[in-house]
Amino acid sequence: MSDVADLIVTGSVIRTADRANPIVEALAVRDGRILAVGSRADLESFRGRRTQLLEVGDAAVYPGFVDVHNHHALAGRTELFELSLAPSLTLDEILDRVREKAATLPTDAWIVGGAVATTLLPSLANTASRRLLDDAAGGRPVVLMEDSRHNRWANSRALELAGITADSIPEAGVTLLDPDDGTPTGVLLEAAGIPVQEAYDRSGGLTAAQHAAASRRGVEILNSFGITTFQDAGVSVEILEALAALDRADELDAWVVSSLLINDEIFGFDPIGEPLLDRGEEFRTAHHRPDFVKIFLDGVPPARTASFLEPYLADAAHGAHFHGETTMTLDELIGWLRSVARRGLGAKVHCTGDGSARLVLDAAAQLRNEGFTTPIQIAHGQFLAESDIPRLQALDVSADISPFIWYPGVIPQALAEVLGERAEHSQPNRALIDAGARVAGGSDWPVSDSPNTLEGLQGLVTRADPLGRAPGTLWPEQAITAEEALEVFTINAATAMGLGDETGSLTPGKSADFVVLARDAIAGPAEDIVRTEVISTWFAGRRVHGD
């Protein structure tokens, strides 16, 4: 009969992320789609001679996790082809890793990688540190990304190849100079690092096969954490080509929504803007959707490049009344969003200050008044004026939120150094949910160390560092429940990226994307969520991770 299942999954707890039917005992799969959910007895009628049975017992089944914000290809590329550094490393440890890498390379080969901690950059902004990097590399050019992926640290040879000298400073971004000799230190903020990226690209960069391998590896890592759907927050033509090629070869084990860069030059990708948008449809496949753009509206608070309604703490370089700036005026932002909407695309807008977030909401109000319903996401939704919080629901704007912000750690520490007490009031997630806003979870990996959704779930519930690296809690009044957190990383995130009809909940008709966990993580102590093992991950009804 036509409704015989290919697979029936049974267990004590199957959480669907569907409020109409939140917990069931069984689900049936046919042709990669969910055929039915319900009790064991209800689904027995879908069992045939060839039906595969998966009894998970006391393990738990959740919808495949959904990550609304990561850079999967950058992470895969770093692991496979670059120097992978943990942001926790000291300068001496970084130099040791560079020295080890250099010993394996030809004399003129580039050493590229990251990430260097944001909090380490001030101590690197001097000639002495740059020379230490020169020595460790044995004269080879080196460029290392800082953990926000907005800033770089380059050595003398890399600066030389990029044409950066005391007499030739990049016009864009900020090039930090040694206070004693006035020469570039190699610490390059925002767009100042682009000439170094371009110099590396001239050396050859990656091949098409390497780009495909980087994307494949990125997806493998995401699958290992139970993630079956994600939105890459900034892609190049090469990444688009890699994703499409993988899917056409039936090797893309996730739903992927790509964000086409409008004005974000920090990655060094070419082309961006209209020329990239014109090519997006070339790369649409069954599971790859080039459905969003990425607009870079401000920078990051630690570099004082984010836009705030109230000024930063005073310093010698900026004075006492510096608010940061946006990359676009309101009219320019409205123009881009209108153009994007006419193409049928959504917009992910990077804005890390409450000033830039307000600009997005003002622009969204104009678009909604004009009748455009295009999806809009505020990324990273970390600082919002209290009066703006109800506007997200009213304007149907999603909050794309990312970890390392909602619990204590290196980034909140860096925020406190430039914002003071305001840094303690970031990620108002409870207030957003209470106001009816759609809160969508993302990892921002590899800006974050890991894409582990379980870390995100635990941090949302406890507002404490799930790995115990930093003490205390961050604005604990903004904690949400475990059930709400699961929605943030499943149906909410899928809906925010335009895939709510395809995935994000275990609902009949949707893709059979689910993760089997060793136990019902969100039902136990919140402090133990992260300790839950991912047993297996399933995409479109087939196992893509685990035994």
Coordinates of C-alpha atoms in Angstrom, one line a residue:
M1 CA 0.0 0.0 0.0
S2 CA 1.1 3.6 -0.7
D3 CA 1.3 4.6 3.0
V4 CA 3.7 2.0 4.2
A5 CA 6.6 3.7 6.0
D6 CA 10.2 3.3 5.1
L7 CA 11.2 4.0 8.7
I8 CA 9.3 4.0 12.1
V9 CA 11.0 5.6 15.1
T10 CA 9.7 4.8 18.6
G11 CA 10.8 5.8 22.0
S12 CA 9.8 7.1 25.4
V13 CA 10.0 10.8 24.4
I14 CA 9.8 12.3 21.0
R15 CA 9.6 16.1 21.2
T16 CA 8.1 17.6 18.0
A17 CA 8.5 21.3 18.6
D18 CA 4.9 21.4 17.3
R19 CA 2.7 23.0 20.0
A20 CA -0.4 21.2 18.7
N21 CA 1.2 17.8 19.5
P22 CA 4.4 18.4 21.5
I23 CA 5.3 14.9 22.7
V24 CA 4.6 11.6 20.9
E25 CA 5.8 8.0 21.1
A26 CA 6.4 7.3 17.4
L27 CA 7.0 8.9 14.0
A28 CA 6.7 7.3 10.6
V29 CA 8.9 8.3 7.6
R30 CA 8.3 7.8 3.9
D31 CA 10.4 9.1 1.0
G32 CA 12.4 11.3 3.4
R33 CA 9.3 13.0 4.7
I34 CA 7.3 12.6 8.0
L35 CA 4.3 10.5 7.2
A36 CA 2.7 10.5 10.6
V37 CA 3.3 11.0 14.3
G38 CA 1.4 9.7 17.3
S39 CA 1.3 6.7 19.6
R40 CA 2.9 3.4 18.9
A41 CA -0.5 1.9 18.3
D42 CA -1.5 4.7 15.9
L43 CA 1.6 4.1 13.7
E44 CA 1.5 0.3 13.7
S45 CA -0.8 0.5 10.6
F46 CA 2.1 2.1 8.6
R47 CA 4.4 -0.8 9.3
G48 CA 5.2 -3.1 6.4
R49 CA 7.6 -6.0 5.7
R50 CA 10.4 -3.7 4.6
T51 CA 9.9 -0.9 7.1
Q52 CA 13.0 -0.2 9.1
L53 CA 12.4 0.1 12.8
L54 CA 14.4 2.4 15.1
E55 CA 13.6 1.9 18.8
V56 CA 15.5 4.4 20.9
G57 CA 14.2 3.3 24.3
D58 CA 15.0 5.9 27.0
A59 CA 16.9 8.1 24.6
A60 CA 15.0 11.1 23.2
V61 CA 14.2 12.3 19.7
Y62 CA 14.2 16.0 18.9
P63 CA 13.7 17.8 15.6
G64 CA 17.1 18.3 13.9
F65 CA 18.6 21.4 15.4
V66 CA 18.5 24.6 13.3
D67 CA 21.4 27.2 13.4
V68 CA 20.3 30.5 12.0
H69 CA 23.8 32.0 11.9
N70 CA 27.1 30.4 11.1
H71 CA 30.0 30.4 8.7
H72 CA 30.2 26.7 8.0
A73 CA 32.7 27.0 5.0
L74 CA 35.1 29.2 6.9
A75 CA 35.1 26.7 9.8
G76 CA 35.7 23.8 7.4
R77 CA 38.4 25.7 5.6
T78 CA 40.2 26.5 8.8
E79 CA 40.2 22.9 10.0
L80 CA 41.3 21.4 6.7
F81 CA 43.6 24.0 5.1
E82 CA 44.6 26.6 7.7
L83 CA 46.0 27.0 11.2
S84 CA 43.3 26.4 13.7
L85 CA 43.8 28.4 16.9
A86 CA 41.6 28.5 20.0
P87 CA 40.8 32.0 21.2
S88 CA 42.0 31.0 24.6
L89 CA 45.6 30.8 23.5
T90 CA 48.2 33.2 24.8
L91 CA 50.7 35.0 22.6
D92 CA 53.4 32.5 23.3
E93 CA 51.1 29.6 22.5
I94 CA 50.1 31.2 19.2
L95 CA 53.7 31.8 18.3
D96 CA 54.4 28.1 19.0
R97 CA 51.6 27.0 16.7
V98 CA 52.8 29.3 14.0
R99 CA 56.3 28.0 14.3
E100 CA 55.1 24.4 14.1
K101 CA 53.0 25.2 11.0
A102 CA 55.9 27.0 9.3
A103 CA 58.1 24.0 9.7
T104 CA 55.8 22.1 7.3
L105 CA 55.5 24.7 4.6
P106 CA 57.6 26.0 1.7
T107 CA 59.6 29.2 2.4
D108 CA 57.1 31.5 0.6
A109 CA 53.8 29.9 1.7
W110 CA 51.2 31.8 3.5
I111 CA 50.1 30.9 7.0
V112 CA 46.4 31.8 7.4
G113 CA 44.1 30.9 10.3
G114 CA 42.6 32.0 13.6
A115 CA 41.2 32.9 15.9
V116 CA 43.1 35.3 18.1
A117 CA 41.1 36.6 21.2
T118 CA 39.7 40.1 20.9
T119 CA 41.1 40.8 24.4
L120 CA 44.6 40.0 23.1
L121 CA 44.7 42.5 20.3
P122 CA 45.7 45.6 22.3
S123 CA 48.8 43.7 23.5
L124 CA 49.7 42.8 19.9
A125 CA 49.6 46.3 18.6
N126 CA 53.3 47.0 18.7
T127 CA 56.4 46.4 16.6
A128 CA 57.9 44.0 19.0
S129 CA 54.9 41.6 18.8
R130 CA 54.9 41.8 15.0
R131 CA 58.6 40.9 14.9
L132 CA 57.9 37.9 17.2
L133 CA 55.4 36.7 14.6
D134 CA 57.9 37.3 11.8
D135 CA 60.5 35.1 13.6
A136 CA 58.0 32.3 14.3
A137 CA 57.0 32.2 10.7
G138 CA 60.6 32.2 9.4
G139 CA 59.8 35.1 7.0
R140 CA 56.6 33.6 5.6
P141 CA 53.6 35.9 5.4
V142 CA 51.1 35.4 8.2
V143 CA 47.5 36.7 8.7
L144 CA 45.4 35.5 11.7
M145 CA 41.8 36.4 12.2
E146 CA 40.6 37.7 15.5
D147 CA 37.7 35.9 17.1
S148 CA 34.9 38.2 15.9
R149 CA 36.2 37.6 12.3
H150 CA 36.2 41.3 11.8
N151 CA 39.8 42.1 12.5
R152 CA 43.2 40.6 11.6
W153 CA 46.8 40.4 12.8
A154 CA 49.4 40.3 10.1
N155 CA 53.2 40.0 10.1
S156 CA 55.7 42.2 8.3
R157 CA 55.9 40.0 5.1
A158 CA 52.1 40.0 4.8
L159 CA 52.0 43.8 5.2
E160 CA 54.7 44.1 2.6
L161 CA 52.8 41.9 0.1
A162 CA 49.6 44.0 0.8
G163 CA 51.4 47.3 0.3
I164 CA 50.7 48.5 3.8
T165 CA 53.5 50.8 5.1
A166 CA 53.7 53.9 7.3
D167 CA 53.3 56.0 4.1
S168 CA 50.5 53.8 2.6
I169 CA 47.8 53.1 5.1
P170 CA 44.5 51.6 3.9
E171 CA 41.8 54.2 3.6
A172 CA 39.1 51.9 5.1
G173 CA 39.0 50.5 8.6
V174 CA 41.7 51.2 11.2
T175 CA 45.4 50.4 11.0
L176 CA 46.9 50.5 14.4
L177 CA 50.4 52.1 14.5
D178 CA 53.2 51.6 17.0
P179 CA 53.1 54.6 19.4
D180 CA 56.9 54.7 19.4
D181 CA 58.0 54.3 15.8
G182 CA 54.8 55.0 13.9
T183 CA 54.8 51.9 11.8
P184 CA 51.9 49.6 11.2
T185 CA 51.7 47.0 13.9
G186 CA 49.9 44.4 11.8
V187 CA 46.7 44.8 13.9
L188 CA 44.1 45.7 11.2
L189 CA 40.6 46.5 12.2
E190 CA 37.6 45.9 9.9
A191 CA 38.2 46.8 6.3
A192 CA 41.9 47.7 6.9
G193 CA 42.6 43.9 6.6
I194 CA 41.2 43.6 3.1
P195 CA 44.5 44.4 1.3
V196 CA 46.1 41.5 3.2
Q197 CA 43.2 39.2 2.2
E198 CA 43.6 40.3 -1.4
A199 CA 47.4 39.6 -1.3
Y200 CA 46.7 36.1 0.0
D201 CA 44.1 35.5 -2.8
R202 CA 46.6 36.6 -5.4
S203 CA 48.8 33.7 -4.2
G204 CA 46.2 31.3 -5.4
G205 CA 43.7 30.7 -2.5
L206 CA 41.7 27.5 -2.6
T207 CA 40.7 25.4 -5.5
A208 CA 37.1 24.5 -6.3
A209 CA 37.7 21.0 -4.9
Q210 CA 39.0 22.5 -1.7
H211 CA 36.0 24.8 -1.3
A212 CA 33.7 21.8 -1.7
A213 CA 35.8 19.9 0.8
A214 CA 35.6 22.8 3.2
S215 CA 31.8 23.0 2.9
R216 CA 31.5 19.2 3.3
R217 CA 33.6 19.2 6.4
G218 CA 31.6 22.1 7.9
V219 CA 28.4 20.2 7.4
E220 CA 29.9 17.0 8.8
I221 CA 30.8 18.9 12.0
L222 CA 27.3 20.5 12.2
N223 CA 25.7 17.1 11.7
S224 CA 27.8 15.7 14.6
F225 CA 26.0 18.2 16.9
G226 CA 22.6 17.2 15.6
I227 CA 22.2 20.2 13.3
T228 CA 20.3 19.5 10.0
T229 CA 19.5 23.0 8.9
F230 CA 21.5 26.2 8.9
Q231 CA 21.9 29.7 7.5
D232 CA 25.4 30.7 6.4
A233 CA 25.7 34.4 7.3
G234 CA 28.0 35.4 4.4
V235 CA 28.9 33.5 1.3
S236 CA 31.1 33.9 -1.8
V237 CA 30.5 32.7 -5.3
E238 CA 33.0 29.9 -4.5
I239 CA 30.9 28.8 -1.4
L240 CA 27.7 29.0 -3.4
E241 CA 29.3 26.8 -6.1
A242 CA 30.5 24.3 -3.5
L243 CA 27.0 24.0 -1.8
A244 CA 25.2 23.5 -5.2
A245 CA 27.8 21.0 -6.4
L246 CA 27.5 19.0 -3.2
D247 CA 23.7 18.9 -3.4
R248 CA 23.6 17.9 -7.1
A249 CA 25.8 15.0 -6.1
D250 CA 23.5 14.1 -3.2
E251 CA 26.3 14.9 -0.8
L252 CA 24.7 17.9 1.0
D253 CA 23.3 16.5 4.3
A254 CA 21.5 19.6 5.5
W255 CA 19.1 22.4 4.4
V256 CA 21.2 25.4 3.8
V257 CA 20.1 29.0 3.3
S258 CA 22.9 31.2 2.0
S259 CA 23.2 35.0 2.7
L260 CA 24.6 36.9 -0.3
L261 CA 26.9 39.7 0.9
I262 CA 25.8 43.2 0.0
N263 CA 28.5 45.4 1.5
D264 CA 30.4 43.2 4.0
E265 CA 34.0 43.5 2.7
I266 CA 35.8 42.1 5.7
F267 CA 35.7 38.6 4.3
G268 CA 37.6 39.8 1.2
F269 CA 35.0 38.1 -1.1
D270 CA 34.6 39.3 -4.7
P271 CA 32.0 40.0 -6.1
I272 CA 29.6 41.3 -3.5
G273 CA 26.5 43.5 -3.9
E274 CA 24.4 43.5 -7.1
P275 CA 26.8 41.4 -9.1
L276 CA 26.6 38.7 -6.5
L277 CA 22.8 38.9 -6.2
D278 CA 22.5 38.6 -10.0
R279 CA 24.2 35.2 -9.8
G280 CA 22.4 33.7 -6.8
E281 CA 19.8 31.8 -8.7
E282 CA 22.5 29.8 -10.5
F283 CA 23.2 27.9 -7.3
R284 CA 19.6 27.0 -6.2
T285 CA 19.2 23.3 -5.6
A286 CA 16.8 21.1 -3.7
H287 CA 18.4 21.7 -0.3
H288 CA 20.4 24.9 -1.0
R289 CA 18.4 28.1 -0.9
P290 CA 20.2 31.4 -1.8
D291 CA 17.3 33.2 -0.3
F292 CA 18.8 35.9 1.9
V293 CA 21.2 38.8 1.6
K294 CA 23.6 40.0 4.4
I295 CA 23.8 43.7 5.1
F296 CA 26.7 44.9 7.3
L297 CA 25.2 47.9 9.1
D298 CA 27.8 48.3 11.8
G299 CA 30.8 46.6 13.3
V300 CA 31.5 45.2 16.8
P301 CA 31.5 47.0 20.1
P302 CA 35.0 46.1 21.3
A303 CA 36.4 47.9 18.3
R304 CA 33.9 50.8 18.9
T305 CA 32.6 50.2 15.4
A306 CA 29.0 49.3 16.5
S307 CA 26.4 52.0 16.6
F308 CA 24.8 52.9 20.0
L309 CA 22.1 55.3 21.1
E310 CA 24.2 56.3 24.1
P311 CA 28.0 57.0 23.8
Y312 CA 30.8 54.6 24.5
L313 CA 32.9 55.0 27.6
A314 CA 35.3 57.9 27.0
D315 CA 38.8 57.2 25.7
A316 CA 41.6 59.2 24.3
A317 CA 40.9 58.4 20.7
H318 CA 37.2 59.0 20.6
G319 CA 36.4 61.3 23.5
A320 CA 33.3 61.2 25.7
H321 CA 30.5 61.5 23.1
F322 CA 31.3 58.8 20.5
H323 CA 28.3 56.6 19.5
G324 CA 29.8 54.6 16.7
E325 CA 28.5 54.8 13.1
T326 CA 26.4 52.9 10.7
T327 CA 27.5 52.0 7.2
M328 CA 24.3 53.3 5.7
T329 CA 21.8 56.0 6.2
L330 CA 18.2 55.2 6.8
D331 CA 17.3 56.1 3.2
E332 CA 20.2 53.9 1.9
L333 CA 19.1 51.0 4.0
I334 CA 15.5 51.3 2.9
G335 CA 16.7 51.4 -0.7
W336 CA 18.6 48.2 -0.3
L337 CA 15.8 46.4 1.5
R338 CA 13.3 47.5 -1.1
S339 CA 15.5 46.2 -3.9
V340 CA 16.1 43.0 -2.1
A341 CA 12.3 42.5 -1.4
R342 CA 11.6 43.0 -5.1
R343 CA 14.0 40.1 -5.9
G344 CA 12.0 38.0 -3.4
L345 CA 14.9 37.7 -1.0
G346 CA 15.1 38.1 2.8
A347 CA 17.6 40.2 4.6
K348 CA 19.9 39.4 7.5
V349 CA 21.2 42.7 8.9
H350 CA 24.3 42.7 11.1
C351 CA 23.8 45.2 13.8
T352 CA 25.4 44.8 17.2
G353 CA 24.4 48.1 18.8
D354 CA 21.0 49.4 19.8
G355 CA 21.4 52.3 17.4
S356 CA 21.8 50.2 14.3
A357 CA 19.0 47.9 15.5
R358 CA 16.7 50.9 15.7
L359 CA 17.7 51.9 12.2
V360 CA 16.7 48.4 10.9
L361 CA 13.3 48.7 12.7
D362 CA 12.7 52.1 11.2
A363 CA 13.5 50.8 7.7
A364 CA 11.3 47.7 8.3
A365 CA 8.4 50.0 9.2
Q366 CA 8.8 51.8 5.9
L367 CA 8.9 48.5 4.0
R368 CA 5.8 47.1 5.8
N369 CA 4.0 50.4 5.0
E370 CA 4.8 49.8 1.3
G371 CA 3.3 46.3 1.5
F372 CA 6.6 44.3 1.4
T373 CA 6.5 41.2 3.6
T374 CA 10.1 40.1 3.0
P375 CA 11.8 38.3 6.0
I376 CA 14.1 40.5 8.0
Q377 CA 16.5 39.4 10.7
I378 CA 18.4 41.5 13.2
A379 CA 21.7 39.8 13.8
H380 CA 22.9 39.6 16.5
G381 CA 20.0 41.2 18.5
Q382 CA 22.3 41.7 21.5
F383 CA 21.4 45.2 22.4
L384 CA 17.9 46.7 22.0
A385 CA 16.3 49.8 23.5
E386 CA 13.5 48.8 25.7
S387 CA 11.0 50.8 23.6
D388 CA 12.1 48.9 20.5
I389 CA 11.5 45.4 21.8
P390 CA 7.7 45.3 21.0
R391 CA 8.5 46.6 17.5
L392 CA 10.0 43.2 16.4
Q393 CA 6.7 41.4 16.7
A394 CA 4.7 44.3 15.3
L395 CA 7.0 44.5 12.2
D396 CA 7.6 40.8 11.9
V397 CA 11.4 41.1 12.3
S398 CA 13.2 38.1 13.7
A399 CA 16.0 38.4 16.4
D400 CA 19.0 36.3 15.3
I401 CA 20.8 35.6 18.6
S402 CA 24.2 34.0 19.2
P403 CA 26.0 32.7 22.2
F404 CA 29.1 34.1 24.0
I405 CA 26.8 37.1 24.5
W406 CA 24.0 35.8 26.8
Y407 CA 26.4 34.3 29.3
P408 CA 29.7 35.4 30.9
G409 CA 32.8 35.0 28.8
V410 CA 35.5 36.7 26.8
I411 CA 33.1 38.8 24.6
P412 CA 31.0 40.2 27.5
Q413 CA 34.3 41.0 29.2
A414 CA 35.4 42.9 26.1
L415 CA 32.0 44.6 25.9
A416 CA 32.3 45.8 29.5
E417 CA 35.6 47.5 28.7
V418 CA 33.9 49.9 26.2
L419 CA 30.3 50.0 27.4
G420 CA 30.6 49.8 31.2
E421 CA 27.5 48.6 33.0
R422 CA 25.5 48.5 29.8
A423 CA 27.3 45.3 28.9
E424 CA 25.4 43.5 31.7
H425 CA 22.2 44.1 29.9
S426 CA 22.7 42.3 26.6
Q427 CA 20.4 39.7 25.0
P428 CA 17.0 40.6 26.4
N429 CA 15.6 37.2 25.3
R430 CA 12.9 36.9 28.0
A431 CA 11.6 40.3 27.1
L432 CA 11.6 39.5 23.4
I433 CA 9.7 36.3 23.8
D434 CA 7.2 37.9 26.2
A435 CA 6.6 40.6 23.6
G436 CA 5.8 38.0 21.0
A437 CA 9.0 38.4 18.9
R438 CA 10.4 35.5 17.0
V439 CA 13.8 34.6 18.6
A440 CA 15.9 32.4 16.4
G441 CA 19.1 30.7 17.7
G442 CA 22.4 30.7 15.9
S443 CA 26.0 29.7 16.9
D444 CA 28.0 32.3 14.9
W445 CA 30.5 29.5 14.6
P446 CA 33.5 29.7 14.1
V447 CA 33.3 33.1 15.8
S448 CA 32.1 30.9 18.7
D449 CA 34.4 28.0 19.5
S450 CA 31.7 25.4 18.7
P451 CA 28.3 25.1 16.9
N452 CA 27.1 22.9 19.8
T453 CA 23.3 23.7 20.1
L454 CA 23.3 22.1 23.5
E455 CA 25.6 24.8 24.8
G456 CA 23.2 27.4 23.3
L457 CA 20.2 25.7 25.0
Q458 CA 21.8 25.6 28.4
G459 CA 23.1 29.1 28.2
L460 CA 19.6 30.5 27.3
V461 CA 18.1 28.7 30.3
T462 CA 20.9 29.4 32.9
R463 CA 22.5 32.6 31.6
A464 CA 25.7 31.0 32.9
D465 CA 28.7 29.7 30.9
P466 CA 27.7 26.1 30.1
L467 CA 31.3 25.0 30.1
G468 CA 32.2 26.7 33.4
R469 CA 34.9 28.9 31.9
A470 CA 33.6 32.0 33.5
P471 CA 31.8 32.5 36.8
G472 CA 28.5 34.1 37.5
T473 CA 25.4 34.8 35.3
L474 CA 24.6 37.6 32.8
W475 CA 21.3 39.4 33.4
P476 CA 19.6 36.2 34.8
E477 CA 16.2 37.9 34.6
Q478 CA 16.4 37.3 30.8
A479 CA 16.5 33.5 31.1
I480 CA 14.0 31.5 29.2
T481 CA 12.5 28.0 29.7
A482 CA 14.1 24.9 28.3
E483 CA 11.0 24.3 26.1
E484 CA 11.3 27.8 24.7
A485 CA 15.0 27.4 24.1
L486 CA 14.3 24.2 22.1
E487 CA 11.9 26.2 19.9
V488 CA 14.5 28.9 19.5
F489 CA 16.9 26.4 17.9
T490 CA 14.3 24.5 15.9
I491 CA 11.0 25.9 14.6
N492 CA 11.8 29.5 15.3
A493 CA 15.1 29.4 13.5
A494 CA 13.6 27.5 10.6
T495 CA 10.8 30.0 10.2
A496 CA 13.1 32.9 10.4
M497 CA 15.1 31.7 7.4
G498 CA 12.0 30.8 5.4
L499 CA 12.1 27.0 5.9
G500 CA 9.4 26.7 8.5
D501 CA 7.2 24.7 6.0
E502 CA 10.1 22.3 5.3
T503 CA 11.7 21.5 8.6
G504 CA 12.1 22.7 12.2
S505 CA 9.4 20.5 13.7
L506 CA 8.4 16.8 13.5
T507 CA 5.1 17.5 11.7
P508 CA 3.6 15.3 9.0
G509 CA 4.6 16.5 5.5
K510 CA 7.9 18.0 6.6
S511 CA 11.4 16.7 6.0
A512 CA 12.3 13.8 8.4
D513 CA 15.1 15.7 10.1
F514 CA 15.8 14.6 13.7
V515 CA 18.4 14.0 16.3
V516 CA 18.6 11.2 18.8
L517 CA 20.0 12.3 22.2
A518 CA 21.1 10.0 25.0
R519 CA 18.4 11.4 27.2
D520 CA 15.6 14.0 27.3
A521 CA 18.1 16.9 27.8
I522 CA 15.6 19.7 28.5
A523 CA 13.6 17.7 31.0
G524 CA 16.5 17.3 33.5
P525 CA 18.7 19.8 35.4
A526 CA 19.5 22.8 33.2
E527 CA 23.1 22.6 34.3
D528 CA 23.4 19.1 32.6
I529 CA 22.0 19.9 29.2
V530 CA 25.4 20.3 27.6
R531 CA 26.5 16.9 28.9
T532 CA 23.9 15.1 26.7
E533 CA 25.4 12.8 24.0
V534 CA 24.3 13.1 20.4
I535 CA 23.7 9.4 19.5
S536 CA 22.7 10.0 15.8
T537 CA 21.5 12.6 13.4
W538 CA 19.0 12.0 10.6
F539 CA 18.4 14.2 7.5
A540 CA 15.6 13.5 5.1
G541 CA 15.0 10.1 6.8
R542 CA 18.6 8.9 6.5
R543 CA 21.3 8.7 9.1
V544 CA 24.0 11.3 8.5
H545 CA 25.9 10.9 11.8
G546 CA 26.4 8.2 14.4
D547 CA 26.1 4.4 14.3

